[in-house]
């Protein structure tokens, strides 16, 4: 059994040493534990520092491609390097590396395909009140879309089995955390959560540049999640709201019309026609979205088969650097 711990990095020369210093070289259930760094277009000496500190594999993006792309680059590299389990963590030492055995234990035991480290959100002092609420909102949206019981969906501290890693595809360049959980849930993979500890904040978050920006990105991500993975439910609910309002306006006109005062309430007819039309259009969008989602699932199956053919078990122990 081989475990690879991957860390996406962007200009992490100040914190990478602390994060690597805490990583284990031995984890119960594994014969080999290796480290992999994905340098996402850093302009400092992150890659050189990683090699100096004994990282087994370093892959570089020539330009910054985003956290989600770096995450997927790491998964692909780990698969090609023969990883049986992949652990993803952050370069700012946010997560307690001593909890890695907690993450990997359910995968090793065959009880889970993906394990998410649940942070103590309410007790994390450097999280603002609004960020804590948005974290909980994001986790709720993911639970609804994925039909799982993930407690801390935005957590990047997770263990992934080889089979689960081959099934994941991320389309967002911003973050991978929500989308990968939903894909795993839609693919009927087993997802578990374990409590993990966090460390003191070494630097400001790169994803949360400001509260308004974080609110905007979080809400857009949640809406996008439902549009992609639960389009029928989303558009049917939205369409029903418009349809009910339109029918109520129409009934209002009928009420006044039967009393002989319909001529003064023509605006209700216009209002009803508009909202009923919007409701029907949203229903149609839901049906079209559901057909697209079905096609996407078929394409994911094709992609999985191609990956299985492209990733034999006997693989080279190193990769060419980008």
XYZ file of C-alpha atoms in Angstrom:
322
model
C 0.000 0.000 0.000
C 1.295 3.373 -1.014
C 0.196 6.748 0.369
C 1.045 10.039 -1.332
C 0.459 13.312 0.491
C -0.051 16.128 -1.988
C 0.152 19.864 -1.321
C -0.904 22.497 -3.904
C 1.362 25.546 -3.513
C 1.496 29.149 -4.672
C 4.366 31.247 -3.303
C 4.560 29.231 -0.087
C 8.293 29.559 0.672
C 7.566 31.151 4.071
C 5.195 28.462 5.339
C 6.075 25.336 3.371
C 8.897 24.375 5.711
C 6.536 24.382 8.690
C 3.947 22.280 6.829
C 6.495 19.736 5.581
C 8.136 19.504 8.974
C 4.883 18.199 10.414
C 4.140 15.619 7.701
C 4.638 11.956 8.619
C 6.895 9.532 6.790
C 5.144 6.539 8.310
C 1.387 6.019 8.485
C -0.310 2.834 9.767
C -1.493 0.611 6.923
C 1.044 1.816 4.345
C 4.387 0.432 3.229
C 5.370 3.684 1.489
C 4.577 7.319 2.284
C 5.671 9.910 -0.271
C 5.165 13.660 -0.612
C 4.177 15.537 -3.737
C 4.190 19.312 -4.290
C 2.210 21.008 -7.066
C 3.821 24.412 -7.620
C 1.047 26.430 -9.253
C 3.173 29.046 -11.022
C 4.980 30.374 -7.954
C 7.274 33.367 -8.455
C 9.361 32.610 -5.374
C 11.591 29.603 -4.647
C 8.785 27.278 -3.511
C 9.800 24.452 -5.859
C 13.503 24.671 -5.003
C 12.720 24.766 -1.292
C 10.492 21.706 -1.621
C 13.343 19.728 -3.199
C 15.767 20.898 -0.501
C 13.349 19.723 2.187
C 13.186 16.212 0.742
C 9.916 16.241 -1.181
C 9.766 13.124 -3.344
C 7.946 14.624 -6.329
C 7.649 18.236 -7.486
C 5.444 19.256 -10.401
C 5.349 22.829 -11.652
C 2.754 24.779 -13.593
C 4.514 27.395 -15.731
C 1.753 29.886 -14.832
C -0.840 30.128 -12.090
C -3.836 27.986 -13.104
C -5.864 28.080 -9.903
C -6.253 25.880 -6.850
C -8.737 23.488 -8.444
C -6.476 22.854 -11.439
C -3.488 22.308 -9.148
C -5.537 19.824 -7.118
C -6.455 17.841 -10.237
C -2.850 17.936 -11.485
C -1.839 16.423 -8.160
C -4.458 13.667 -8.343
C -3.378 12.716 -11.852
C 0.286 12.636 -10.797
C -0.471 10.550 -7.702
C -2.405 8.033 -9.781
C 0.449 7.732 -12.253
C 2.875 7.262 -9.376
C 0.860 4.288 -8.146
C -0.812 5.795 -5.083
C -3.391 3.581 -3.401
C -4.559 6.469 -1.208
C -4.042 10.214 -1.665
C -4.143 12.766 1.144
C -4.592 16.420 0.236
C -3.546 19.138 2.657
C -2.578 22.828 2.622
C 0.848 24.439 2.482
C 0.016 26.970 5.201
C -0.107 24.234 7.872
C -3.779 24.965 8.566
C -4.500 21.307 9.345
C -2.853 19.205 12.030
C -0.704 16.690 10.112
C -0.783 14.277 13.062
C -4.440 13.634 12.168
C -3.564 12.090 8.785
C -3.915 8.532 10.198
C -7.481 9.462 11.206
C -8.215 10.359 7.593
C -6.662 7.289 6.035
C -7.932 4.676 8.506
C -11.490 4.385 7.049
C -10.065 4.106 3.514
C -7.531 1.462 4.523
C -10.265 -0.476 6.328
C -12.424 -0.393 3.198
C -15.151 1.588 4.965
C -14.947 4.773 2.846
C -13.780 5.989 -0.560
C -13.306 9.605 0.539
C -12.784 10.951 4.050
C -13.245 14.653 4.853
C -11.541 16.228 7.846
C -14.145 18.209 9.791
C -12.648 21.299 11.387
C -13.954 22.795 14.647
C -15.477 25.770 12.775
C -17.193 27.271 15.812
C -13.959 27.220 17.822
C -11.647 28.592 15.108
C -10.766 32.084 16.281
C -9.404 33.478 12.997
C -12.711 32.720 11.201
C -15.053 35.709 11.223
C -18.715 35.310 12.186
C -19.905 35.660 8.587
C -17.283 33.202 7.317
C -18.444 30.614 9.842
C -22.050 31.076 8.705
C -21.064 30.788 5.025
C -19.062 27.649 5.754
C -22.158 26.090 7.292
C -24.341 27.305 4.409
C -21.929 25.823 1.879
C -21.891 22.505 3.723
C -25.704 22.454 3.805
C -25.907 23.124 0.050
C -23.436 20.325 -0.641
C -25.393 17.916 1.562
C -28.560 18.724 -0.370
C -26.873 18.388 -3.779
C -24.804 15.301 -2.997
C -27.246 13.519 -0.658
C -24.419 12.962 1.811
C -23.852 13.969 5.432
C -20.642 15.971 5.024
C -20.137 18.249 8.007
C -17.383 20.533 6.657
C -17.604 20.609 2.865
C -15.059 23.451 2.302
C -12.354 21.477 4.138
C -9.404 20.649 1.889
C -7.987 18.105 4.334
C -9.128 14.797 2.906
C -8.103 11.259 2.023
C -9.139 9.779 -1.314
C -8.913 6.197 -2.517
C -7.447 5.384 -5.913
C -10.862 4.434 -7.301
C -12.465 7.663 -6.095
C -9.605 9.774 -7.483
C -10.114 8.277 -10.928
C -13.783 9.306 -10.856
C -13.251 12.970 -9.949
C -13.395 15.816 -12.465
C -13.320 19.491 -11.466
C -14.494 22.220 -13.825
C -14.145 25.221 -11.511
C -10.794 27.025 -11.365
C -11.603 28.604 -7.986
C -11.930 25.648 -5.639
C -12.361 21.886 -5.774
C -13.810 21.213 -2.321
C -17.558 21.394 -2.979
C -17.581 19.957 -6.483
C -15.579 16.834 -5.672
C -17.891 15.912 -2.790
C -20.958 16.280 -4.982
C -19.377 14.186 -7.731
C -18.505 11.501 -5.191
C -22.049 11.517 -3.838
C -23.566 11.371 -7.328
C -21.249 8.431 -8.126
C -22.442 6.564 -5.003
C -18.988 6.637 -3.448
C -18.814 6.230 0.306
C -17.963 9.508 2.051
C -17.003 9.672 5.712
C -16.128 12.545 8.038
C -13.675 12.530 10.925
C -12.916 15.372 13.354
C -9.517 16.993 12.827
C -7.584 19.733 14.557
C -6.334 22.989 13.071
C -3.253 25.077 13.731
C -2.753 28.787 14.219
C -3.114 30.951 11.108
C 0.323 31.524 9.512
C -0.881 33.840 6.737
C -4.104 35.389 5.407
C -6.274 33.136 3.276
C -5.626 33.317 -0.466
C -9.229 32.380 -1.259
C -10.786 34.946 1.105
C -9.377 38.276 -0.047
C -12.326 40.183 1.443
C -15.655 39.307 3.040
C -17.759 40.700 0.138
C -15.648 38.756 -2.363
C -15.948 35.595 -0.280
C -19.729 36.009 0.035
C -20.059 36.524 -3.722
C -17.868 33.556 -4.639
C -19.518 31.288 -2.060
C -23.051 32.089 -3.215
C -22.093 31.719 -6.881
C -20.453 28.376 -6.135
C -23.542 27.129 -4.301
C -25.873 28.199 -7.129
C -23.533 26.668 -9.715
C -23.448 23.425 -7.756
C -27.232 23.102 -7.902
C -27.428 24.148 -11.566
C -24.896 21.491 -12.602
C -25.810 18.597 -10.330
C -29.468 19.121 -9.309
C -30.929 21.174 -12.197
C -34.359 19.537 -12.216
C -34.972 20.139 -8.511
C -33.627 23.709 -8.648
C -35.639 24.845 -11.662
C -38.816 23.003 -10.624
C -38.748 24.702 -7.224
C -38.049 28.101 -8.772
C -40.638 27.568 -11.506
C -43.244 26.525 -8.939
C -42.807 29.813 -7.089
C -43.449 31.822 -10.268
C -46.315 29.547 -11.293
C -48.095 29.839 -7.937
C -47.763 33.637 -7.930
C -49.100 33.759 -11.498
C -52.062 31.525 -10.669
C -52.883 33.629 -7.619
C -52.879 36.775 -9.780
C -55.074 35.006 -12.327
C -57.544 33.888 -9.656
C -57.630 37.460 -8.368
C -58.736 38.672 -11.808
C -61.342 35.893 -12.087
C -62.740 36.879 -8.679
C -63.201 40.514 -9.695
C -64.429 39.529 -13.167
C -67.234 37.402 -11.716
C -68.261 40.402 -9.636
C -68.447 42.518 -12.782
C -65.345 44.572 -12.001
C -62.878 42.775 -14.265
C -62.225 45.799 -16.464
C -60.336 47.563 -13.700
C -57.984 44.664 -13.037
C -56.503 43.920 -16.448
C -53.046 44.359 -14.930
C -53.637 41.139 -12.980
C -54.055 39.266 -16.269
C -50.775 40.664 -17.581
C -49.022 39.882 -14.307
C -50.449 36.338 -14.261
C -49.474 35.693 -17.890
C -45.914 36.865 -17.262
C -45.337 34.763 -14.155
C -47.017 31.635 -15.522
C -44.880 31.908 -18.662
C -41.723 32.297 -16.547
C -42.725 29.286 -14.454
C -43.249 27.099 -17.519
C -39.906 28.264 -18.969
C -38.125 27.348 -15.737
C -39.749 23.900 -15.850
C -38.438 23.475 -19.388
C -34.958 24.611 -18.306
C -35.063 22.010 -15.542
C -35.877 19.239 -18.012
C -33.112 20.354 -20.384
C -30.659 20.629 -17.479
C -31.605 17.134 -16.322
C -30.900 15.749 -19.798
C -27.522 17.501 -19.832
C -26.743 16.105 -16.354
C -27.559 12.602 -17.596
C -25.227 13.076 -20.550
C -22.510 14.319 -18.198
C -22.810 11.132 -16.132
C -22.350 9.043 -19.268
C -19.251 11.068 -20.193
C -17.876 10.558 -16.669
C -18.216 6.788 -17.141
C -16.315 6.998 -20.427
C -13.631 9.133 -18.759
C -13.319 6.584 -15.929
C -12.808 3.711 -18.351
C -10.167 5.681 -20.259
C -8.351 6.462 -17.017
C -8.357 2.809 -16.027
C -6.820 1.873 -19.369
C -4.282 4.707 -19.115
C -3.231 4.007 -15.525
C -1.872 0.458 -15.160
C -0.786 -0.692 -11.737
C 2.875 -1.005 -12.767
C 3.752 2.664 -13.127
C 7.011 4.640 -13.131
C 8.132 5.975 -9.795
C 8.717 9.525 -11.018
C 7.171 11.950 -13.458
C 8.605 14.520 -15.840
C 8.288 17.996 -14.374
C 6.181 20.531 -16.233
